[in-house]
Coordinates of C-alpha atoms in Angstrom, one line a residue:
M1 CA 19.1 -18.7 11.1
A2 CA 16.0 -16.5 9.3
P3 CA 16.7 -17.8 5.9
R4 CA 16.7 -20.1 6.4
L5 CA 12.8 -20.4 5.6
L6 CA 13.9 -18.5 1.9
D7 CA 13.4 -21.3 -1.3
A8 CA 16.4 -21.5 -3.5
R9 CA 15.4 -18.8 -5.8
E10 CA 15.3 -16.4 -2.3
R11 CA 18.7 -17.2 -1.6
T12 CA 20.1 -16.5 -5.3
R13 CA 18.5 -13.4 -5.2
A14 CA 20.0 -12.6 -2.0
A15 CA 23.4 -12.6 -2.1
A16 CA 23.7 -11.5 -5.5
F17 CA 23.5 -8.6 -3.6
R18 CA 27.1 -6.5 -3.6
N19 CA 26.0 -3.8 -0.9
A20 CA 25.2 -5.7 2.4
E21 CA 22.6 -3.1 3.6
D22 CA 20.1 -3.8 0.6
R23 CA 21.3 -7.7 1.1
A24 CA 20.1 -7.4 4.5
S25 CA 16.6 -5.1 3.8
Y26 CA 15.3 -7.8 1.0
L27 CA 16.4 -10.7 3.6
V28 CA 13.3 -8.7 6.2
A29 CA 11.7 -8.1 3.0
H30 CA 11.2 -11.9 2.3
V31 CA 10.8 -13.3 5.9
G32 CA 9.0 -11.2 7.1
L33 CA 6.5 -11.7 4.3
R34 CA 6.6 -15.7 5.1
L35 CA 6.1 -14.9 8.8
L36 CA 2.7 -13.1 7.7
L37 CA 1.7 -15.1 4.8
G38 CA 2.4 -18.3 7.2
H39 CA -0.1 -17.1 10.2
L40 CA -3.4 -16.1 7.8
T41 CA -2.3 -19.4 6.3
G42 CA -1.2 -21.5 9.3
G43 CA 1.4 -23.3 7.0
D44 CA 4.5 -23.9 7.3
P45 CA 6.7 -20.1 6.2
A46 CA 9.2 -22.1 4.8
R47 CA 7.5 -24.4 2.7
L48 CA 5.0 -22.0 1.3
R49 CA 5.6 -21.8 -2.4
M50 CA 5.4 -18.2 -4.0
G51 CA 4.3 -18.2 -8.6
R52 CA 3.8 -15.5 -10.5
A53 CA 0.4 -14.9 -12.5
A54 CA 0.7 -14.8 -17.1
C55 CA 1.3 -10.6 -17.2
P56 CA -2.3 -9.9 -18.5
G57 CA -0.2 -7.0 -21.3
C58 CA 1.9 -10.0 -22.7
R59 CA 0.7 -13.3 -20.9
G60 CA 4.7 -13.3 -19.9
P61 CA 5.6 -15.7 -16.7
D62 CA 5.5 -12.3 -14.8
G63 CA 2.8 -11.0 -13.8
R64 CA 1.8 -10.7 -9.8
P65 CA 3.6 -12.8 -7.4
V66 CA 1.3 -14.9 -5.9
L67 CA 1.1 -18.0 -3.6
V68 CA 0.5 -20.9 -4.9
G69 CA -2.4 -23.3 -3.8
D70 CA -4.2 -19.8 -2.4
D71 CA -6.0 -17.1 -3.0
L72 CA -4.6 -14.6 -0.5
S73 CA -2.7 -11.7 -2.5
F74 CA -0.2 -10.0 -1.0
S75 CA 1.9 -7.5 -2.9
L76 CA 5.6 -6.4 -0.7
S77 CA 8.2 -3.8 -1.1
H78 CA 11.8 -2.5 0.3
T79 CA 13.5 0.6 1.2
R80 CA 17.1 0.1 2.7
A81 CA 15.8 1.7 5.2
L82 CA 11.7 0.8 5.1
V83 CA 9.8 -2.7 4.3
L84 CA 5.8 -2.3 3.2
L85 CA 4.0 -5.5 3.2
A86 CA 0.4 -5.7 2.3
V87 CA -2.1 -9.1 2.2
A88 CA -5.8 -8.3 1.4
D89 CA -8.4 -11.0 -0.1
V90 CA -8.4 -9.1 -3.4
P91 CA -5.5 -8.1 -5.9
I92 CA -3.4 -5.8 -4.0
G93 CA 0.4 -3.5 -5.1
V94 CA 2.2 -1.2 -2.5
D95 CA 5.6 0.5 -3.5
V96 CA 7.4 2.4 -0.9
E97 CA 11.0 4.4 -2.8
A98 CA 12.6 7.3 -1.0
V99 CA 13.2 10.8 -1.5
P100 CA 15.6 11.1 -4.4
S101 CA 17.5 14.4 -5.2
A102 CA 16.1 17.5 -7.3
S103 CA 18.8 15.9 -10.2
V104 CA 17.6 12.6 -10.9
V105 CA 13.4 14.4 -11.1
A106 CA 15.7 16.0 -13.3
D107 CA 16.4 13.1 -14.9
T108 CA 13.8 11.1 -15.6
A109 CA 10.5 13.8 -15.4
S110 CA 9.9 13.2 -18.2
M111 CA 8.7 9.3 -18.4
L112 CA 5.9 10.2 -16.8
P113 CA 2.8 11.6 -18.9
S114 CA 2.4 14.4 -19.7
A115 CA 0.2 16.4 -17.9
E116 CA 2.3 15.3 -14.2
Q117 CA 5.5 16.6 -16.1
R118 CA 2.8 20.4 -16.1
E119 CA 2.7 19.8 -12.8
L120 CA 6.1 19.3 -12.1
A121 CA 6.6 22.4 -14.2
E122 CA 4.2 24.7 -11.9
L123 CA 6.2 23.8 -8.6
P124 CA 9.0 24.9 -6.6
L125 CA 12.1 23.3 -7.9
A126 CA 12.3 22.4 -3.9
A127 CA 8.2 21.0 -3.8
R128 CA 9.8 18.8 -7.7
P129 CA 10.7 15.6 -5.4
D130 CA 8.6 15.6 -3.6
A131 CA 6.0 15.5 -6.2
F132 CA 7.9 13.1 -8.3
V133 CA 8.2 10.4 -6.1
R134 CA 4.7 10.7 -4.8
A135 CA 4.4 9.5 -8.5
W136 CA 5.9 6.6 -8.4
A137 CA 5.0 4.8 -5.3
R138 CA 1.1 5.4 -6.8
R139 CA 2.2 4.3 -9.9
E140 CA 4.7 1.6 -8.7
A141 CA 1.5 0.3 -6.6
C142 CA -1.2 0.6 -9.5
G143 CA 0.9 -1.6 -11.6
K144 CA 1.5 -4.1 -9.3
A145 CA -2.0 -4.5 -8.2
T146 CA -2.8 -5.4 -11.7
G147 CA 0.3 -7.3 -12.4
T148 CA 1.2 -5.0 -15.8
G149 CA 4.1 -3.2 -14.3
L150 CA 5.6 -0.2 -15.3
A151 CA 6.9 -1.8 -19.0
H152 CA 3.1 -2.7 -20.7
G153 CA 1.2 0.9 -20.5
G154 CA 1.6 1.2 -16.8
M155 CA 3.3 4.7 -17.4
E156 CA 0.6 5.7 -19.6
R157 CA -1.7 5.9 -15.8
F158 CA -2.2 8.6 -14.6
V159 CA -2.4 8.6 -11.0
G160 CA -1.7 12.6 -10.0
T161 CA 1.8 13.7 -8.3
G162 CA -0.6 15.7 -5.7
P163 CA -0.7 15.7 -1.8
S164 CA -3.7 13.1 -2.7
P165 CA -3.9 10.2 -5.9
A166 CA -6.2 10.1 -8.8
E167 CA -8.7 8.6 -9.4
V168 CA -6.8 5.9 -11.7
G169 CA -10.4 4.1 -13.0
P170 CA -13.3 1.6 -12.4
E171 CA -11.0 -1.1 -11.5
L172 CA -8.5 0.2 -8.8
E173 CA -9.0 2.1 -5.4
L174 CA -5.5 3.5 -4.7
H175 CA -4.2 4.8 -1.9
D176 CA -1.3 6.9 0.0
V177 CA 0.1 4.9 3.1
A178 CA 1.3 7.2 5.9
A179 CA 5.8 7.0 5.2
P180 CA 8.1 8.5 7.7
D181 CA 9.8 11.8 5.9
G182 CA 12.1 11.2 3.3
Y183 CA 9.9 8.6 1.7
A184 CA 6.6 8.5 -0.2
A185 CA 4.2 5.0 -0.5
A186 CA 1.0 3.4 -1.2
A187 CA -1.3 1.2 -2.2
A188 CA -3.6 -0.1 -4.8
L189 CA -6.7 -3.0 -5.4
T190 CA -7.8 -4.1 -7.9
L191 CA -12.1 -4.4 -7.0
G192 CA -13.6 -6.9 -7.4
E193 CA -17.3 -6.6 -7.5
E194 CA -18.6 -6.3 -4.6
G195 CA -15.9 -3.5 -4.0
K196 CA -16.6 -1.8 -7.8
A197 CA -20.1 -1.7 -5.9
R198 CA -19.4 0.5 -2.9
R199 CA -18.5 2.3 -5.5
G200 CA -21.3 2.7 -6.9
I201 CA -20.5 0.6 -10.2
E202 CA -22.1 -1.3 -12.3
P203 CA -21.5 -4.9 -12.5
G204 CA -19.4 -6.0 -16.2
Q205 CA -17.7 -2.7 -15.6

């Protein structure tokens, strides 16, 4: 019954998953999002129209997801075991990731900015997967909040691998999100003028 809440595009994407756990995670995430947005907007969850803003980098139609006809911002992320949803009145991005194996970290660490690669190299081997996944979740959250993603400079942003995220510039506020053992999660908010003022940033900066 629940998948009937989804639109044709979402049902097509769900059907494309070959793994039943991946399909179930997708359905839980997207049905949950529609129920949440319907509750907050007073609309019928099945009639909500999702779209995409223009990408700030290439101007293509693959920027942040948007709720057509409403200014409410939302973001979702899911693994096979966890779903993370967020809603805000400013652009927001969230990401949740499972801690990868040491071999995956060794194969992909070179994708991180050089400063983060140096941070990883200074850690014991056993500590690197947790540090790597913290940085990856933070970077994904920032990309979702800004709508640029990793393909348009998102991999160059320094977010840090340590226990607390780095400062990521005047336009973004980045936070780690509590997650079960074996996972890392993060949320990023694109600050409006009120948020910038709270941080002591002059208008227009």
